[in-house]
Tab-separated table of C-alpha atoms in Angstrom:
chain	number	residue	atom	x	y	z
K	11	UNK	CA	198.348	22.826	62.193
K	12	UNK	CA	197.153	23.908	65.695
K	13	UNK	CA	197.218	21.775	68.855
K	14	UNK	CA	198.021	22.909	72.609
K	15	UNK	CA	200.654	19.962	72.849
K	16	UNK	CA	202.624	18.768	69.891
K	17	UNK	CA	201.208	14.759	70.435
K	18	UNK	CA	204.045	12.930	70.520
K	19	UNK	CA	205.946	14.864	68.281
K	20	UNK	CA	203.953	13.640	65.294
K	21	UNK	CA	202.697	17.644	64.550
K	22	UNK	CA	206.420	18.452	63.873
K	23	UNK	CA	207.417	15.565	62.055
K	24	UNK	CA	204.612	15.967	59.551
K	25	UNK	CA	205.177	20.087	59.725
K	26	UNK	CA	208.998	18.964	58.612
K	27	UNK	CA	207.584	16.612	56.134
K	28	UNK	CA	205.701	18.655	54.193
K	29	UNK	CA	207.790	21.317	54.061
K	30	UNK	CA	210.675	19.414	52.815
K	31	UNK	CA	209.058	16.966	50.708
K	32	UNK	CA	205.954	18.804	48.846
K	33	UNK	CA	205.299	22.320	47.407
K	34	UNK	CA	203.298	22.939	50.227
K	35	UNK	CA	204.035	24.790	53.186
K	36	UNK	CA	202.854	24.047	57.046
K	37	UNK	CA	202.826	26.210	59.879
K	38	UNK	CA	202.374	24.612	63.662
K	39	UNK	CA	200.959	26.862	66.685
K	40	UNK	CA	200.952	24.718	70.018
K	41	UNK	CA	200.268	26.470	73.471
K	42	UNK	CA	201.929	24.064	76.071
K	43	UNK	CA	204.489	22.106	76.587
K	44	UNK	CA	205.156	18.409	78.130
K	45	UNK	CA	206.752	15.353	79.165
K	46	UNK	CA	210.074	17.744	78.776
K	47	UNK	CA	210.654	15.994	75.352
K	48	UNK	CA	211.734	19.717	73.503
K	49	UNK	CA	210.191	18.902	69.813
K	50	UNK	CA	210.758	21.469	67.654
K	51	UNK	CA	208.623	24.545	68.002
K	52	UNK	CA	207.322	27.001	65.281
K	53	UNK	CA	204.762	29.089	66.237
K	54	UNK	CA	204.787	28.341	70.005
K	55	UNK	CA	202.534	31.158	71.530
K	56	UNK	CA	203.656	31.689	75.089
K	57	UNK	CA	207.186	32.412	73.315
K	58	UNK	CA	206.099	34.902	70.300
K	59	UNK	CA	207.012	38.472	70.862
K	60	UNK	CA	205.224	41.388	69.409
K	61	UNK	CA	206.039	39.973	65.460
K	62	UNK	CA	205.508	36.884	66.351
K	63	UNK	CA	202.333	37.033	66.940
K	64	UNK	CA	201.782	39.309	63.934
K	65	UNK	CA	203.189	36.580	62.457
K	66	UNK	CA	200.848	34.043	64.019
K	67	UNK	CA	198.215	36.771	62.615
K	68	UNK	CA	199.022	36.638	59.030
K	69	UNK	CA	199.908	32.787	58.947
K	70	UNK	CA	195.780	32.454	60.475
K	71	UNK	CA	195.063	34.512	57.972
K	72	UNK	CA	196.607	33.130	54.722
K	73	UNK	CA	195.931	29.168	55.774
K	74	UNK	CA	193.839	27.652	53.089
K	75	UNK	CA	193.729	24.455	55.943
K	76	UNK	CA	192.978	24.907	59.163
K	77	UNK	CA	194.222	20.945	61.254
K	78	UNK	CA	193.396	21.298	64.350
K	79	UNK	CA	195.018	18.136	66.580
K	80	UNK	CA	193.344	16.199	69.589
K	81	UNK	CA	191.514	18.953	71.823
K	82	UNK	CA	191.922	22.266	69.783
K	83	UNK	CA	189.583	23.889	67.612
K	84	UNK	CA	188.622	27.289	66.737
K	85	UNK	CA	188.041	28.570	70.428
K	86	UNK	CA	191.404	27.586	71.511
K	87	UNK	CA	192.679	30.958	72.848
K	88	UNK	CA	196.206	31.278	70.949
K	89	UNK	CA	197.515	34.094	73.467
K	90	UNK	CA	195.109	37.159	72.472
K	91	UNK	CA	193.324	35.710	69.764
K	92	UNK	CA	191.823	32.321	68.351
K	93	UNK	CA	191.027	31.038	64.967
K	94	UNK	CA	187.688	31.178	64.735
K	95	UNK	CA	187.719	34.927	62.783
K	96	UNK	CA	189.889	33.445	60.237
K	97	UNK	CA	187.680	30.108	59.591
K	98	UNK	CA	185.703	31.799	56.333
K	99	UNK	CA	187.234	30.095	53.297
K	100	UNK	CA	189.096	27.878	54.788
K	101	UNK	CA	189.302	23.499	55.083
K	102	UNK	CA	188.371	22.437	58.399
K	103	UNK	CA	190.327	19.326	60.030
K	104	UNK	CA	190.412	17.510	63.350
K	105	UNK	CA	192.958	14.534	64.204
K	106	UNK	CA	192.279	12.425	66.803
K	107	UNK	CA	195.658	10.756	68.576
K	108	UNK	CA	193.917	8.843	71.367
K	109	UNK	CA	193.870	11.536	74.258
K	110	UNK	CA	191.986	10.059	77.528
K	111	UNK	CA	189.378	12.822	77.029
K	112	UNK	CA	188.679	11.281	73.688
K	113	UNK	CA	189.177	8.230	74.700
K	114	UNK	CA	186.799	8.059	77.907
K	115	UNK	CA	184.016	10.071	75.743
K	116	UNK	CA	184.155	9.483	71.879
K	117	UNK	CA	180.157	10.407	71.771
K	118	UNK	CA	180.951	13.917	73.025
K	119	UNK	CA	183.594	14.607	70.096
K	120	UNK	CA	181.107	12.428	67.449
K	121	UNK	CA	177.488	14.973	68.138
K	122	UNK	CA	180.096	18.372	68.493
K	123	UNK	CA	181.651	17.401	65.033
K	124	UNK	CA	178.307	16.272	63.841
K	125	UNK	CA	176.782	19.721	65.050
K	126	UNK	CA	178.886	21.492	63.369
K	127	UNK	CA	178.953	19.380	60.187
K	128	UNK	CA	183.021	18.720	60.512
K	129	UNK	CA	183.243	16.112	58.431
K	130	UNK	CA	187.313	15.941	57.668
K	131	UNK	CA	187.897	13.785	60.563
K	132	UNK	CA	191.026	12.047	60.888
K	133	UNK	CA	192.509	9.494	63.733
K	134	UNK	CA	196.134	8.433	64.250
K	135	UNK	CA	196.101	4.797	65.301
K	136	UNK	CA	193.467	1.787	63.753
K	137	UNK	CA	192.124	1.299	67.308
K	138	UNK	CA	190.497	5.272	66.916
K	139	UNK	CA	188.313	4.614	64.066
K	140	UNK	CA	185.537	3.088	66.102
K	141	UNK	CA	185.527	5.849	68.259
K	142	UNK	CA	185.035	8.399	65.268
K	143	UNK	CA	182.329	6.978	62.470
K	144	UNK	CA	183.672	8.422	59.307
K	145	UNK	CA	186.977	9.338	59.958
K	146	UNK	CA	190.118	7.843	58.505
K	147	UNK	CA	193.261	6.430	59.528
K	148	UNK	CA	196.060	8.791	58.704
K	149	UNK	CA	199.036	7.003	59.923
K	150	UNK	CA	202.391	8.554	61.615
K	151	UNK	CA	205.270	8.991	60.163
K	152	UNK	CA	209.371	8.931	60.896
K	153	UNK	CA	212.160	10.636	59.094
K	154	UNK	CA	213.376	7.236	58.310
K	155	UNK	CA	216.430	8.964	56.872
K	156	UNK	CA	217.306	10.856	59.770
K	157	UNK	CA	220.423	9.595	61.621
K	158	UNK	CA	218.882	9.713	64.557
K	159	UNK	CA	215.885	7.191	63.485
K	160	UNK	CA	218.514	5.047	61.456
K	161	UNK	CA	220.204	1.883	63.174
K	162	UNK	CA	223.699	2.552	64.777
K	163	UNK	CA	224.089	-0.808	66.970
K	164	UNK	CA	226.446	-0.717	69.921
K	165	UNK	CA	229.258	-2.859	70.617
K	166	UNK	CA	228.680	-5.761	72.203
K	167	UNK	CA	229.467	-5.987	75.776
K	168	UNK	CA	227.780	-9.458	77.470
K	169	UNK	CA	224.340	-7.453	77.701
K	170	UNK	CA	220.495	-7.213	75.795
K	171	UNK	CA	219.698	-4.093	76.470
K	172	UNK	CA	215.523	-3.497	76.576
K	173	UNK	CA	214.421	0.078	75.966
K	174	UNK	CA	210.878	1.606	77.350
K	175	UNK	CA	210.258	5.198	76.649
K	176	UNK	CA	206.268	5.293	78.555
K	177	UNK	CA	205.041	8.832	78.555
K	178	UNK	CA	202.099	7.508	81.247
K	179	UNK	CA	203.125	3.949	83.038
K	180	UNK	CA	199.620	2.813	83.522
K	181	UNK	CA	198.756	3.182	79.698
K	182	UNK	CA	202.292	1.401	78.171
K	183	UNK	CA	202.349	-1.807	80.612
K	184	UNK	CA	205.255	-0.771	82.324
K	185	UNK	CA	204.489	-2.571	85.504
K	186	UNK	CA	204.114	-5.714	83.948
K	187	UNK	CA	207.220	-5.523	81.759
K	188	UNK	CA	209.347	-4.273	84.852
K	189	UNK	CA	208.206	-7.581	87.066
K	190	UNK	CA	208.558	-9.752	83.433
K	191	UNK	CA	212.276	-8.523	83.584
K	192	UNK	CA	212.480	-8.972	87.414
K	193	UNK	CA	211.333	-12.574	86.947
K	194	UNK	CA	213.772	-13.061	83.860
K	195	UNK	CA	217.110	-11.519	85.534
K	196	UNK	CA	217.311	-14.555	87.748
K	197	UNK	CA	217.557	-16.734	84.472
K	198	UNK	CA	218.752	-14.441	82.178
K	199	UNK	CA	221.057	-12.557	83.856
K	200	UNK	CA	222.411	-10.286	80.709
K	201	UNK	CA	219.232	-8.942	80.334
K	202	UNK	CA	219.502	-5.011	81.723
K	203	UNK	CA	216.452	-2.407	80.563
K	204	UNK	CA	216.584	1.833	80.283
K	205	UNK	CA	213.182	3.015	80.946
K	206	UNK	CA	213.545	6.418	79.044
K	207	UNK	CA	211.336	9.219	81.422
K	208	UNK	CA	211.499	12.994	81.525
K	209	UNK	CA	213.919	12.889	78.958
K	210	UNK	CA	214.064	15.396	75.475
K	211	UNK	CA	213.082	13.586	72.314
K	212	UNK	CA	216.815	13.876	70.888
K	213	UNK	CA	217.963	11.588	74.451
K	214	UNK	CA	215.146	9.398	73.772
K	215	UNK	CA	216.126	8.274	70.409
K	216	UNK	CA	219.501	8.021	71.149
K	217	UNK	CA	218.901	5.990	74.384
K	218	UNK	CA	216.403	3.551	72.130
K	219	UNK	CA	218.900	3.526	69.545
K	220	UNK	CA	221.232	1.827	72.007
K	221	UNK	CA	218.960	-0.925	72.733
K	222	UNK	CA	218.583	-4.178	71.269
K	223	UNK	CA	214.837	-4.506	72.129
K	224	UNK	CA	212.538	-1.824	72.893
K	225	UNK	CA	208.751	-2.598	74.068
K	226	UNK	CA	205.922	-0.327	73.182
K	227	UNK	CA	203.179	-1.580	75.057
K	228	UNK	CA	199.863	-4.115	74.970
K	229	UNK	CA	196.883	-2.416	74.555
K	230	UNK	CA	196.072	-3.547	71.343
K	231	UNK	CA	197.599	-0.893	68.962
K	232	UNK	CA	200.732	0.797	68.426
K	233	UNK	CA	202.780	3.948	69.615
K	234	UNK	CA	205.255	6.488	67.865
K	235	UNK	CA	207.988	4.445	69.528
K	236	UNK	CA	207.259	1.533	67.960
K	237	UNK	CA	207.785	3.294	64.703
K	238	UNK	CA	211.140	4.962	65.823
K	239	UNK	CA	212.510	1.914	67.227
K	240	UNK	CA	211.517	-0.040	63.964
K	241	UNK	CA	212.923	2.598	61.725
K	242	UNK	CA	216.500	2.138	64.132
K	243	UNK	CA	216.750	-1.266	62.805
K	244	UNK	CA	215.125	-2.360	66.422
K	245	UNK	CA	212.981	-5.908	67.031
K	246	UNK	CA	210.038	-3.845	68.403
K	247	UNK	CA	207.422	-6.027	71.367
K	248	UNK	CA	203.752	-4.539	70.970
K	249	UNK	CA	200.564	-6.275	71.711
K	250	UNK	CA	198.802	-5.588	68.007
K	251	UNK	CA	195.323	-6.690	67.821
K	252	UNK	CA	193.783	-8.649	64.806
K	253	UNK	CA	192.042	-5.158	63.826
K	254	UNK	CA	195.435	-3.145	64.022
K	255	UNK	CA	197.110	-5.693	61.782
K	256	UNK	CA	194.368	-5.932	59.733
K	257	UNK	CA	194.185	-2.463	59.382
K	258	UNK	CA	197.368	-1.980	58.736
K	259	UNK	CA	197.836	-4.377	55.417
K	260	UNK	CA	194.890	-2.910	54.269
K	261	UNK	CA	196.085	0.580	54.235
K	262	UNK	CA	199.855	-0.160	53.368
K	263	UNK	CA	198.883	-3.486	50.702
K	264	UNK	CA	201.926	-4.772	53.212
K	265	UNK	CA	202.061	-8.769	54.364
K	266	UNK	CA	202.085	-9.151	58.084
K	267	UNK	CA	204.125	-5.696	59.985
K	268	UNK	CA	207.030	-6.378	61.700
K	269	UNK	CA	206.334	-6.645	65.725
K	270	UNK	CA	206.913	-9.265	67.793
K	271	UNK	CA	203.523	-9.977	69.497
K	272	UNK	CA	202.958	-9.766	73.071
K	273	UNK	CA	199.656	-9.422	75.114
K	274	UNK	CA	199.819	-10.771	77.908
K	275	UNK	CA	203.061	-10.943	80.697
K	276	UNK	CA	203.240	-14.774	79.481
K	277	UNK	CA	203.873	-13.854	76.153
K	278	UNK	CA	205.806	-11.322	77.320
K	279	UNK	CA	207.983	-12.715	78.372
K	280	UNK	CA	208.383	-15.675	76.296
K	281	UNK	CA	208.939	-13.317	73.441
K	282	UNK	CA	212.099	-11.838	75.611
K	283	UNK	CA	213.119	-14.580	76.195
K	284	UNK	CA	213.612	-15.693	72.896
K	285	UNK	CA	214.752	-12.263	71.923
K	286	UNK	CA	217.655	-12.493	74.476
K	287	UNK	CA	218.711	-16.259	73.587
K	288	UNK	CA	218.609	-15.869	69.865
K	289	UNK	CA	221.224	-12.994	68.982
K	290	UNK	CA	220.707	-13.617	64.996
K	291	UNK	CA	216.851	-13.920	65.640
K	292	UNK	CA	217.464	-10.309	66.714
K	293	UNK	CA	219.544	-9.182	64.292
K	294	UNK	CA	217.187	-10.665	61.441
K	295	UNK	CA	213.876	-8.888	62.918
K	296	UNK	CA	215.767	-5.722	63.031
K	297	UNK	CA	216.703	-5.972	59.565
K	298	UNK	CA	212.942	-6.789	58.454
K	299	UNK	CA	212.065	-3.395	60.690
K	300	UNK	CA	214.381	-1.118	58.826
K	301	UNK	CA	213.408	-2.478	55.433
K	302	UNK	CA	209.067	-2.268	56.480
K	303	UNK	CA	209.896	1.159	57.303
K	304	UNK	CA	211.736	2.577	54.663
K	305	UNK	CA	209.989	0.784	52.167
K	306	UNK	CA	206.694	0.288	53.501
K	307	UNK	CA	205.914	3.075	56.166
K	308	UNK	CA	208.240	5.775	54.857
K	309	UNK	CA	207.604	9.215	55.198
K	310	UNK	CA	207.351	10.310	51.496
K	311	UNK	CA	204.456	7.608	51.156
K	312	UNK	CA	202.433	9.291	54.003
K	313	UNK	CA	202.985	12.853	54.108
K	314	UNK	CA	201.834	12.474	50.094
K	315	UNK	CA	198.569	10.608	51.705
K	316	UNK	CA	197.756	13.497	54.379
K	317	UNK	CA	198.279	16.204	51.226
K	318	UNK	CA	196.116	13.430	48.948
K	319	UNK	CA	193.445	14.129	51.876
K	320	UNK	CA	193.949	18.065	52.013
K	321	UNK	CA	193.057	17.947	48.400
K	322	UNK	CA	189.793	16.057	48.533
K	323	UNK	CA	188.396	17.997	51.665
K	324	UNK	CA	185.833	20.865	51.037
């Protein structure tokens, strides 16, 4: 796997995944870092010394898959060198995870792929697919085992705590849901919220994993924090379209997903409302979000999916 930024972690977690779970073996070579989250690094070029990037070298070399995430492909310079002498022989793959530049310009990304007859196309969210004709929805995944992603409630102490972990506020609502709990605090005065910023991954799940709500956002799909909260056991507020949902049974054969639905800062904050005054509505939604994801959207299910896909690229 090559990307400049691991997005959202999801590189690594699938990196991990494969490794631990299947006979197959994944390298990851990113080029930047940010958002000071600290996933896990492999191959992280501005950090290889002189074997390092021999090693970078021979894992090029000996790829029989070459997944290249949001922006990168061949011409990505990975320090001295880029992929594109090692592409002969090799499966060609680009994953879309809803970066503005894709986002503001899918046609660009639709004629360069088409130009190049890249056909293995694949997008991380149901909202994508539109934007890329052809390709298909490879959904994230969660170490739903993992400790950290596994529910550990606090102890009760008079408060609801809301979590918010918004890498940019203008794209996860955070405005809205700041002046929703603003408005709410007068009424409901145990409600407190952690908006988790600048913090490392490992903080962030442990902050969320604290909370007794989290919020994703309401623009229609889903992030990796949903997922993480609803693998800690979390009732999870997202704004899901019809076409997410939809797209969602269909892949996972699942009745309706777990999320409390929000779209609006009405239903915003009706839904916290309810959240906050209904302590065993809470608890029972959390329980439902545990089971969907280790049952439902567990790792082992989708890491065997994205090797399913290696297998049927040419």
């Amino acid at each position: 796997m090559i990307a400049e930024n691991d997005p959202a972690g999801t590189a690594s977690l699938f990196r991990s995944a494969i490794n631990r779970l299947t006979d197959h073996t994944c390298r990851l070579v990113t080029t930047q870092l940010r958002y000071n989250n600290l996933y896990p690094k492999d191959l992280h070029v501005p950090w290889l010394d002189a074997a390092g990037r021999d090693e970078l070298a021979d894992a090029l070399e000996t790829a029989d898959v070459f997944h290249f995430h949001m922006l990168a492909d061949e011409h990505m310079p990975l320090g001295d060198i880029t992929a594109a002498p090692f592409l002969a022989g090799k499966k060609i793959v680009h994953h879309h995870h809803g970066h503005h530049a894709f986002r503001s310009d899918p046609a660009f990304f639709q004629k360069k792929y088409r130009e190049l007859g890249r056909k293995n196309l694949l997008v991380s969210t149901p909202d994508l697919l539109p934007k890329l004709p052809g390709a298909r929805w490879q959904p994230n995944l969660v170490p739903e085992r993992d400790p950290a992603y596994m529910p550990h409630p606090r102890r009760p102490d008079g408060t609801v705590r809301l979590g918010h972990s918004p890498t940019r506020r203008g794209l996860k609502n955070t405005d809205t849901l700041l002046a929703v709990c603003q408005r709410l605090k007068a009424e409901l005065p145990e409600i407190t919220w952690d908006i988790i910023e600048n913090a490392s991954h490992a903080d962030c799940l442990a902050r969320k994993q604290a909370c007794d709500i989290v919020f994703d956002h309401m623009q229609g799909y889903f992030g990796i924090s949903s997922l993480e909260a609803l693998s800690q056991g979390t009732p999870v507020i997202a704004g899901l379209d019809d076409w997410n949902i939809a797209t969602i049974r269909d892949f996972f054969h699942c009745d309706a997903p777990p999320w409390v639905l929000a779209h609006d800062a009405t239903e915003l904050e009706n839904a916290l409302r309810e959240l906050i005054l209904a302590p065993n509505r809470r608890r029972d939604i959390g329980a439902t979000s545990r089971a969907f994801m280790e049952d439902v959207w567990n790792e082992e299910f989708l890491v065997r999916a994205l090797c399913d896909f290696y297998e049927t690229v040419q």
